[in-house]
Every structure is written in structure tokens, then in C-alpha cells.
PDB file of C-alpha atoms in Angstrom:
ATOM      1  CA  UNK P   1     -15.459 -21.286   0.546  1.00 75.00           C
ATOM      2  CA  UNK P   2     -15.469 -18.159   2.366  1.00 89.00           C
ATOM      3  CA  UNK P   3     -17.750 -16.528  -0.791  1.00 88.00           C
ATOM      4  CA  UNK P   4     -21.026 -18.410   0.676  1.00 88.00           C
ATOM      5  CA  UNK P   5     -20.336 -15.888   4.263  1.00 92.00           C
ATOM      6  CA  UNK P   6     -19.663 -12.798   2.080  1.00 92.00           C
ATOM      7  CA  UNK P   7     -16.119 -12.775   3.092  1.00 94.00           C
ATOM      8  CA  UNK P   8     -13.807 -11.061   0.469  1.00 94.00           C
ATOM      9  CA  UNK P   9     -10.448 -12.721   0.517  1.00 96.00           C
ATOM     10  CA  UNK P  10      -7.215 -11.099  -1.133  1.00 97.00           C
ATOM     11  CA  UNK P  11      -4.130 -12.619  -2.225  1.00 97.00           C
ATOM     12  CA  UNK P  12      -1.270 -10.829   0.579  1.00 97.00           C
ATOM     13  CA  UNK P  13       1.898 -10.625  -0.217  1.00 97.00           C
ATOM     14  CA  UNK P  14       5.311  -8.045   0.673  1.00 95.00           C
ATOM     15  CA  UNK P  15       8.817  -7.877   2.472  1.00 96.00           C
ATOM     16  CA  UNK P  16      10.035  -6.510   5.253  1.00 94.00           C
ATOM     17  CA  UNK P  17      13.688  -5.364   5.937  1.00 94.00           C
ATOM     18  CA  UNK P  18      16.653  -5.837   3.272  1.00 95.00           C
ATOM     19  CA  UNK P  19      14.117  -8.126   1.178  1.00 96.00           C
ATOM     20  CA  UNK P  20      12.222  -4.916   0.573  1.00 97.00           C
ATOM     21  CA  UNK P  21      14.985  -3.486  -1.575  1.00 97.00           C
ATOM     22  CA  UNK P  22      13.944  -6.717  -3.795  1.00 96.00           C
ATOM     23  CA  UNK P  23      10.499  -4.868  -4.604  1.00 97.00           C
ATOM     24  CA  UNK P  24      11.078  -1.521  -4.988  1.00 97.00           C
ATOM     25  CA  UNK P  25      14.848  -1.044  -6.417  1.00 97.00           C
ATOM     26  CA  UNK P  26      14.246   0.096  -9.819  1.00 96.00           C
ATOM     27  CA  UNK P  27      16.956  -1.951 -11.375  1.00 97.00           C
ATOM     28  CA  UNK P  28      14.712  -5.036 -10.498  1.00 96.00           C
ATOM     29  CA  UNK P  29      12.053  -3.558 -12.907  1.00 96.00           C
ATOM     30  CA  UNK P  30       9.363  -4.644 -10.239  1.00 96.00           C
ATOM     31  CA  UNK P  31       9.818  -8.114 -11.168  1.00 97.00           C
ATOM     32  CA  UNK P  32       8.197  -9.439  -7.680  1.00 97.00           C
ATOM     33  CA  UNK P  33       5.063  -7.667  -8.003  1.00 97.00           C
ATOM     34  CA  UNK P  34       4.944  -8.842 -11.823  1.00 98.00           C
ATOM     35  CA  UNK P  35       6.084 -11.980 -10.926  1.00 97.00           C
ATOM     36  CA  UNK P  36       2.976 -12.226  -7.834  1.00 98.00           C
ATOM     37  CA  UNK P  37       0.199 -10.647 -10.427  1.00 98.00           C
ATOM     38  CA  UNK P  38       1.585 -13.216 -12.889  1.00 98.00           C
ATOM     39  CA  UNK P  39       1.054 -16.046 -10.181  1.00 98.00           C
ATOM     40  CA  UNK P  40      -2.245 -14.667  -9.458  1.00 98.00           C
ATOM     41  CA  UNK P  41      -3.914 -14.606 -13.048  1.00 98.00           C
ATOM     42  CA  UNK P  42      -2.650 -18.362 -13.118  1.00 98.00           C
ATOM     43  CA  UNK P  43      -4.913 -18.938 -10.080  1.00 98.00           C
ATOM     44  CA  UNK P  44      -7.316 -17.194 -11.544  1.00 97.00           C
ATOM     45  CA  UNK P  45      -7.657 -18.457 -14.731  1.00 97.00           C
ATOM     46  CA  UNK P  46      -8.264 -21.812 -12.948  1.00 97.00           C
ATOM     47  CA  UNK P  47     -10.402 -21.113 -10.028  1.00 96.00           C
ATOM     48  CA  UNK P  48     -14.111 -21.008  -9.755  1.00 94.00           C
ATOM     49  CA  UNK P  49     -15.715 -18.086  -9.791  1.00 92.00           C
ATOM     50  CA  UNK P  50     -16.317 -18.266  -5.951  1.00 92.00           C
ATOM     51  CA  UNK P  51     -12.483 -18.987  -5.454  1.00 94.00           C
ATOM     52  CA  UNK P  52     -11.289 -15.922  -6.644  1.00 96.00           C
ATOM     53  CA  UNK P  53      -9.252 -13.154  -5.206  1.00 97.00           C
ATOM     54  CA  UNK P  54     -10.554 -10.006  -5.468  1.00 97.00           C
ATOM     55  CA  UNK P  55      -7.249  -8.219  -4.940  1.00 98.00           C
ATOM     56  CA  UNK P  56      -3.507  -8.436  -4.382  1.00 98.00           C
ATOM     57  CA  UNK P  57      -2.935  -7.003  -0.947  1.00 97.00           C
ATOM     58  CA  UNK P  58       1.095  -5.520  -0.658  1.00 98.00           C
ATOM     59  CA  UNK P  59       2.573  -5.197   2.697  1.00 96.00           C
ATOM     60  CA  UNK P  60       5.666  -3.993   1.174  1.00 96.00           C
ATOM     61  CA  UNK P  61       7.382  -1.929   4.372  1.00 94.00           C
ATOM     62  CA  UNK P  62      10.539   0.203   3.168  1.00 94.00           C
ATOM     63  CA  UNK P  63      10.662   1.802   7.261  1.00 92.00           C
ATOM     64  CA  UNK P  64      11.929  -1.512   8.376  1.00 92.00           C
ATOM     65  CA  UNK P  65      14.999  -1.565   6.715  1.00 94.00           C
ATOM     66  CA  UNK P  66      16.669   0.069   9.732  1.00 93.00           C
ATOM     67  CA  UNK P  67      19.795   2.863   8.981  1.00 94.00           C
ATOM     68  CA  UNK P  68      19.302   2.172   5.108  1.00 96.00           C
ATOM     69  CA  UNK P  69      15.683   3.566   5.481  1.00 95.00           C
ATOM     70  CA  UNK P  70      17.081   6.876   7.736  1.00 94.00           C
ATOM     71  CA  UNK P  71      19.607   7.932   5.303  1.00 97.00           C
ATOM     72  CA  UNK P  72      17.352   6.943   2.707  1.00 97.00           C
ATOM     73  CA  UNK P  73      13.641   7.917   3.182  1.00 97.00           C
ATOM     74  CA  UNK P  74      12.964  10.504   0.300  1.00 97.00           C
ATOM     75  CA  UNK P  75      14.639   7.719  -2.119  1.00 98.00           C
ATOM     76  CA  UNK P  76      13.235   4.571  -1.256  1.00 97.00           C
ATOM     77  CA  UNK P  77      10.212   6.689  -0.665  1.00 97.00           C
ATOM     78  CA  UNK P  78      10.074   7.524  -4.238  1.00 98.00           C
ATOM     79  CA  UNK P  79      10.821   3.761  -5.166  1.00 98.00           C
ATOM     80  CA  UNK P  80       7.930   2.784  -3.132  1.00 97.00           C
ATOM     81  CA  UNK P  81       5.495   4.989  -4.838  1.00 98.00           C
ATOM     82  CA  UNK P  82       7.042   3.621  -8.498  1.00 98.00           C
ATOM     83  CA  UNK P  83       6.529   0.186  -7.015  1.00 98.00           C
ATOM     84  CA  UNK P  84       2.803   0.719  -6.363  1.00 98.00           C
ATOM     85  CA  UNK P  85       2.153   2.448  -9.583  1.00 98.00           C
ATOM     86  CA  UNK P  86       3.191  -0.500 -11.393  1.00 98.00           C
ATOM     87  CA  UNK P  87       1.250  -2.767  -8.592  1.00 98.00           C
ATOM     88  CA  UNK P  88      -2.161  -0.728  -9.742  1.00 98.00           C
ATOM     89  CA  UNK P  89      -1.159  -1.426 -13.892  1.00 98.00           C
ATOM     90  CA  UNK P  90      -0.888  -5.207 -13.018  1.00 98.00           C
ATOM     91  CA  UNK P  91      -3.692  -5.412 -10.921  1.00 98.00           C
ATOM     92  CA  UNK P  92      -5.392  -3.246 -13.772  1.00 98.00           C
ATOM     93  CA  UNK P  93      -4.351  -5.890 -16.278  1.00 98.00           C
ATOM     94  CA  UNK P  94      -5.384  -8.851 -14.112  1.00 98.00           C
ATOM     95  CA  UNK P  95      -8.788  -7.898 -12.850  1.00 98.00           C
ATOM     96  CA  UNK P  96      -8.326  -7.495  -9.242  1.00 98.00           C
ATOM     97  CA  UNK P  97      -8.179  -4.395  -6.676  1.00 98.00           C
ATOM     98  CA  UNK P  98      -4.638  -3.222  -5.022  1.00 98.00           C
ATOM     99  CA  UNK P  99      -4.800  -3.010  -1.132  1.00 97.00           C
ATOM    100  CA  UNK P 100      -1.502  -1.641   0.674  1.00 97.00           C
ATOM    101  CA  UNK P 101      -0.770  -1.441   3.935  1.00 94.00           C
ATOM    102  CA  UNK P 102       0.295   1.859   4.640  1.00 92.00           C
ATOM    103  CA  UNK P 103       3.107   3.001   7.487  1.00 86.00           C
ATOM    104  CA  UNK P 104       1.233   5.973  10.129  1.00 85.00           C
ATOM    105  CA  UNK P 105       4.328   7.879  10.250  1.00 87.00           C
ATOM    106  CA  UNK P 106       4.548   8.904   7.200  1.00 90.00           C
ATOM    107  CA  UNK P 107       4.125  12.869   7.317  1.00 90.00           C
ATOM    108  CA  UNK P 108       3.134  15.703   4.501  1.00 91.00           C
ATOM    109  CA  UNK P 109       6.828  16.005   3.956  1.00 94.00           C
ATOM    110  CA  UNK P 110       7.027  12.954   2.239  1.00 96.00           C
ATOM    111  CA  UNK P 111       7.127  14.215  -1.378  1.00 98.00           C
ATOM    112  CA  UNK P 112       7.339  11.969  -4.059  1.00 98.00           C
ATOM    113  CA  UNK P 113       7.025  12.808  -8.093  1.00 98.00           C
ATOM    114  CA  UNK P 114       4.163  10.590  -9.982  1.00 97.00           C
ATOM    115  CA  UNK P 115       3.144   9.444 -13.169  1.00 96.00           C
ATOM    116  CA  UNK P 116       2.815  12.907 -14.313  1.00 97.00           C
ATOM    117  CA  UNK P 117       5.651  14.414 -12.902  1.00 98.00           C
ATOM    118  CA  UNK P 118       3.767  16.393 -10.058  1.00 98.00           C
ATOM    119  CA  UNK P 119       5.390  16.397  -7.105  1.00 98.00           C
ATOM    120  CA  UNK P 120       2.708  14.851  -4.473  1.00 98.00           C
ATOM    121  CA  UNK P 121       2.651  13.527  -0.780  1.00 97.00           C
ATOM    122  CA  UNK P 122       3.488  10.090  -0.795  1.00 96.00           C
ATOM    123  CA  UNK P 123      -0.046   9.344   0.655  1.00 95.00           C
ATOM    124  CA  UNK P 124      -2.343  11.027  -1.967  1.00 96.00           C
ATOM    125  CA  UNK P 125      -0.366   8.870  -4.305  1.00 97.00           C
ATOM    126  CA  UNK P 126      -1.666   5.736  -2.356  1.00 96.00           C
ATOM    127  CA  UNK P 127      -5.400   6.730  -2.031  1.00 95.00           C
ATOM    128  CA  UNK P 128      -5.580   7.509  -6.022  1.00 97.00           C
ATOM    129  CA  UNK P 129      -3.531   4.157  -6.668  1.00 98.00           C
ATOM    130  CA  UNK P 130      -4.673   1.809  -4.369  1.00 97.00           C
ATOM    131  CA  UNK P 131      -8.965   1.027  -4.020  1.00 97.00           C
ATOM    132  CA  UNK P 132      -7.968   0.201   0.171  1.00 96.00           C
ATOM    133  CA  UNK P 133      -5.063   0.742   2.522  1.00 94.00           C
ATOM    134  CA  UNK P 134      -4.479  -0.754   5.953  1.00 92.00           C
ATOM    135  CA  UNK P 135      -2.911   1.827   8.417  1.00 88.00           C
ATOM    136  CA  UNK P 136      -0.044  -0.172  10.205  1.00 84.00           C
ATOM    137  CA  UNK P 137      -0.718   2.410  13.525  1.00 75.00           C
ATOM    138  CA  UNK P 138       1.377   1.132  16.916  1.00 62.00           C
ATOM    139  CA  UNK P 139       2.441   2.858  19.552  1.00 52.00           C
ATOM    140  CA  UNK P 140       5.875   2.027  19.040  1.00 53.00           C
ATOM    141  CA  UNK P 141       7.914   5.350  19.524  1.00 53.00           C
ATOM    142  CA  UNK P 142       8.476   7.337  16.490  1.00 54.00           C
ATOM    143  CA  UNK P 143      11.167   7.117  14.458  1.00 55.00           C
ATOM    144  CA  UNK P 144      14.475   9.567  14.494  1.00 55.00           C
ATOM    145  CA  UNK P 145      13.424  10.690  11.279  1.00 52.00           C
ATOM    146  CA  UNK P 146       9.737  11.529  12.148  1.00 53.00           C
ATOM    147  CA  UNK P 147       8.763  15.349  12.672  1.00 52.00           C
ATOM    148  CA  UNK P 148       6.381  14.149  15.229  1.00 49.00           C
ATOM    149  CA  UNK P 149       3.247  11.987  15.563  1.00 47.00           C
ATOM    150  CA  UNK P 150       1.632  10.375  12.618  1.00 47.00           C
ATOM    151  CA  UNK P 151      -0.675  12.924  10.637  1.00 44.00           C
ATOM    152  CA  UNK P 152      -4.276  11.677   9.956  1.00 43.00           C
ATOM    153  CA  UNK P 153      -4.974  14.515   8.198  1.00 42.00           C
ATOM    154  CA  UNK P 154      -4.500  13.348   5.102  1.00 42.00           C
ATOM    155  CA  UNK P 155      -7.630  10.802   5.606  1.00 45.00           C
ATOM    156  CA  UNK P 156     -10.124  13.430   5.588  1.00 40.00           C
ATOM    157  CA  UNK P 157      -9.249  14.491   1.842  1.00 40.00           C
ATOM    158  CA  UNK P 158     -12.000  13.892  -0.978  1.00 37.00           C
ATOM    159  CA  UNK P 159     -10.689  10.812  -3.500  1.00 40.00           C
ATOM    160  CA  UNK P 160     -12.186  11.267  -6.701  1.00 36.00           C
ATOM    161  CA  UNK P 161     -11.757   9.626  -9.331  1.00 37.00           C
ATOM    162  CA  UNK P 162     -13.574   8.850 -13.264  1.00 35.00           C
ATOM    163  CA  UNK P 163     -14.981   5.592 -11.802  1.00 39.00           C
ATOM    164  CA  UNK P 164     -16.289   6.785  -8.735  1.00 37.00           C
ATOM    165  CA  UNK P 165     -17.721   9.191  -6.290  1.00 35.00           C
ATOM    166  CA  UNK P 166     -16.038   9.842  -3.042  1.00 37.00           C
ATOM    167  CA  UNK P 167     -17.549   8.052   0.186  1.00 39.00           C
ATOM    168  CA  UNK P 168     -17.518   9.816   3.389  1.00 39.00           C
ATOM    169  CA  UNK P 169     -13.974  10.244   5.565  1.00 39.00           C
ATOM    170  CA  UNK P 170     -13.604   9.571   9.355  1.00 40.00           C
ATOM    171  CA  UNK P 171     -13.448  13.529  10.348  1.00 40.00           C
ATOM    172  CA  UNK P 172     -11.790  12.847  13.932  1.00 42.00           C
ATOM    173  CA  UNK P 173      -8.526  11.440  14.594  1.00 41.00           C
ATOM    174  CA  UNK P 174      -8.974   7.323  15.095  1.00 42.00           C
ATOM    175  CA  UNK P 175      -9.468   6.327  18.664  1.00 40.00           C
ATOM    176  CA  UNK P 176      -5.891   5.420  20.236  1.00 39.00           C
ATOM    177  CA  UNK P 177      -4.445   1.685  19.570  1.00 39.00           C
ATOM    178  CA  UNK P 178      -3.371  -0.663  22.177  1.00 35.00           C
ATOM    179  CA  UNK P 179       0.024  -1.302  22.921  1.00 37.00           C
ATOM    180  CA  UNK P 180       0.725  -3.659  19.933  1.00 40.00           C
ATOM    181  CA  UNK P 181       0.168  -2.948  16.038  1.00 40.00           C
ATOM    182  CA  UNK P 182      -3.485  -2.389  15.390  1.00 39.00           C
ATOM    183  CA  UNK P 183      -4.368  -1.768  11.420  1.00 43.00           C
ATOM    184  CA  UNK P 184      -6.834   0.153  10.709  1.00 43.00           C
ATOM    185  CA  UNK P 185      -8.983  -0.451   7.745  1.00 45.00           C
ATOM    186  CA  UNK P 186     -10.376   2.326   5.310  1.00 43.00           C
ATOM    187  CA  UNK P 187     -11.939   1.386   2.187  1.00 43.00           C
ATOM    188  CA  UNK P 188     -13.978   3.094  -0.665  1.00 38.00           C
TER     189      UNK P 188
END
């Protein structure tokens, strides 16, 4: 019972590759993130209080799906972000937080149109949807279709929202990674 050490624990799920298209390809109408939150509230609804997830944690990675991703990246991009709109409504419904792990080379050109039809960077929509994300940072080389090194920049932006008040941001660049992938944790 990790509850009696303080220790949060999160349902994880996602895809990786081809299986990604399974998540995020409108004509599924999400049906594996309903499907999850669905399998979650069952859990739920039978746990003890001190066996209960506080969140559905996605790991849903669209860059891995090779050449399809390249000639690709604004769409699935866009599918991604309709994906984890949905994720927050069923996590909404449900009673539990939405964590994503996030891909570092994602840059301020990756536009993306939300719920309101503004046109936003791909990662504001994640910090307003999601109440954590987990950097997925390596120092893998970047990919063809990166301008250049991940941006942190948009980490030091102020995330308000009705419910709460913004906590502090890192205002350097995180220290470098080791050679294999190191996620970096940021949560308010």
C-alpha cells in the first residue's frame, strides 16, 4: 500500500509506433483512452480509498511512428492534442488528474487549433490540459524534422487557471541528461 509512504501512484498507459495511430486517429473516436478511463472508474469504484489512482498517466508518443510521423507532424500533431483534450474530459468525469509524457523536441512551430478554435503551440495546450507532464529529454540526435534543439522556453510561462494559482517555473534551462532517456518531472 504505497498510500501509508505518501507515494502517489497513477494508472500509465500509451503506444508507441503504428499502435499510436490507434489513440489518436479521429475515426477511432478516442475509444482507447475511453475505453482505459472506463477501466479505471471500474477499479475505482471497487478499491479502497488508499488503493486509488490519482491519475491516468498517457505516454502516447506520435514521434515514434518513423516516416509516417515526418510527413505527418502538423496532422498527427493536431490528433494528439484532440486526443488529450478528450483524455482531460474523461479524467474530468472520473475523478482523477491527466499526466502526459511530453516529447523535448517539440518546438514553437508546432501549432495546433483547440477547443476554441485558437490556434496555439502544441505545448501550451498540454500545460492547460494536463495537471503534470514528464519531459521524455535524451540525447538522441534530433530528428530531420526538428529546427534545432529542444526549446525549454515554453516551461517558464505562467499556467493559470480558475482552480488555481500558478507555482513557480524552473527559469534556467534543465541541467544536461545522460546518455540514455532521462524524464524530467514538472508538476503544479
Amino acid at each position: 500500500k504505497c498510500a501509508k509512504y505518501n507515494i502517489r501512484v497513477a494508472a500509465l498507459t500509451g503506444a508507441s509506433g503504428d499502435s499510436v495511430l490507434r489513440w489518436i486517429d479521429p475515426d477511432k473516436k478516442n475509444y482507447q483512452i475511453k475505453a482505459f478511463a472506463e477501466k479505471i472508474a471500474g477499479y475505482q469504484s471497487r478499491a479502497a480509498k488508499d488503493e486509488k489512482f490519482y491519475a491516468i498517466h498517457l505516454d502516447v508518443e506520435p514521434h515514434t511512428m518513423g516516416s509516417k510521423w515526418d510527413n505527418n507532424r502538423a496532422k498527427y500533431t493536431q490528433w494528439m492534442a484532440d486526443m488529450v483534450v478528450e483524455a482531460r474530459k474523461q479524467c474530468d468525469a472520473i475523478g482523477v488528474q491527466l499526466e502526459y509524457d511530453v516529447w523535448s523536441w517539440f518546438t514553437e512551430a508546432d501549432k495546433v487549433t483547440d477547443e476554441s478554435g485558437a490556434t496555439v503551440n502544441i505545448l501550451d495546450l498540454m500545460t492547460k490540459k494536463c495537471h503534470a507532464l514528464g519531459i521524455m529529454s535524451s540525447t538522441t540526435p534530433a530528428p530531420a524534422s526538428s529546427t534545432g534543439p529542444p526549446t525549454w522556453s515554453w516551461l517558464t510561462r505562467k499556467r493559470t487557471t480558475a482552480a488555481s494559482s500558478p507555482a513557480p517555473r524552473p527559469s534556467k534551462s534543465p541541467p544536461p541528461t545522460s546518455p540514455t532517456t532521462t524524464p524530467a518531472r514538472i508538476s503544479w
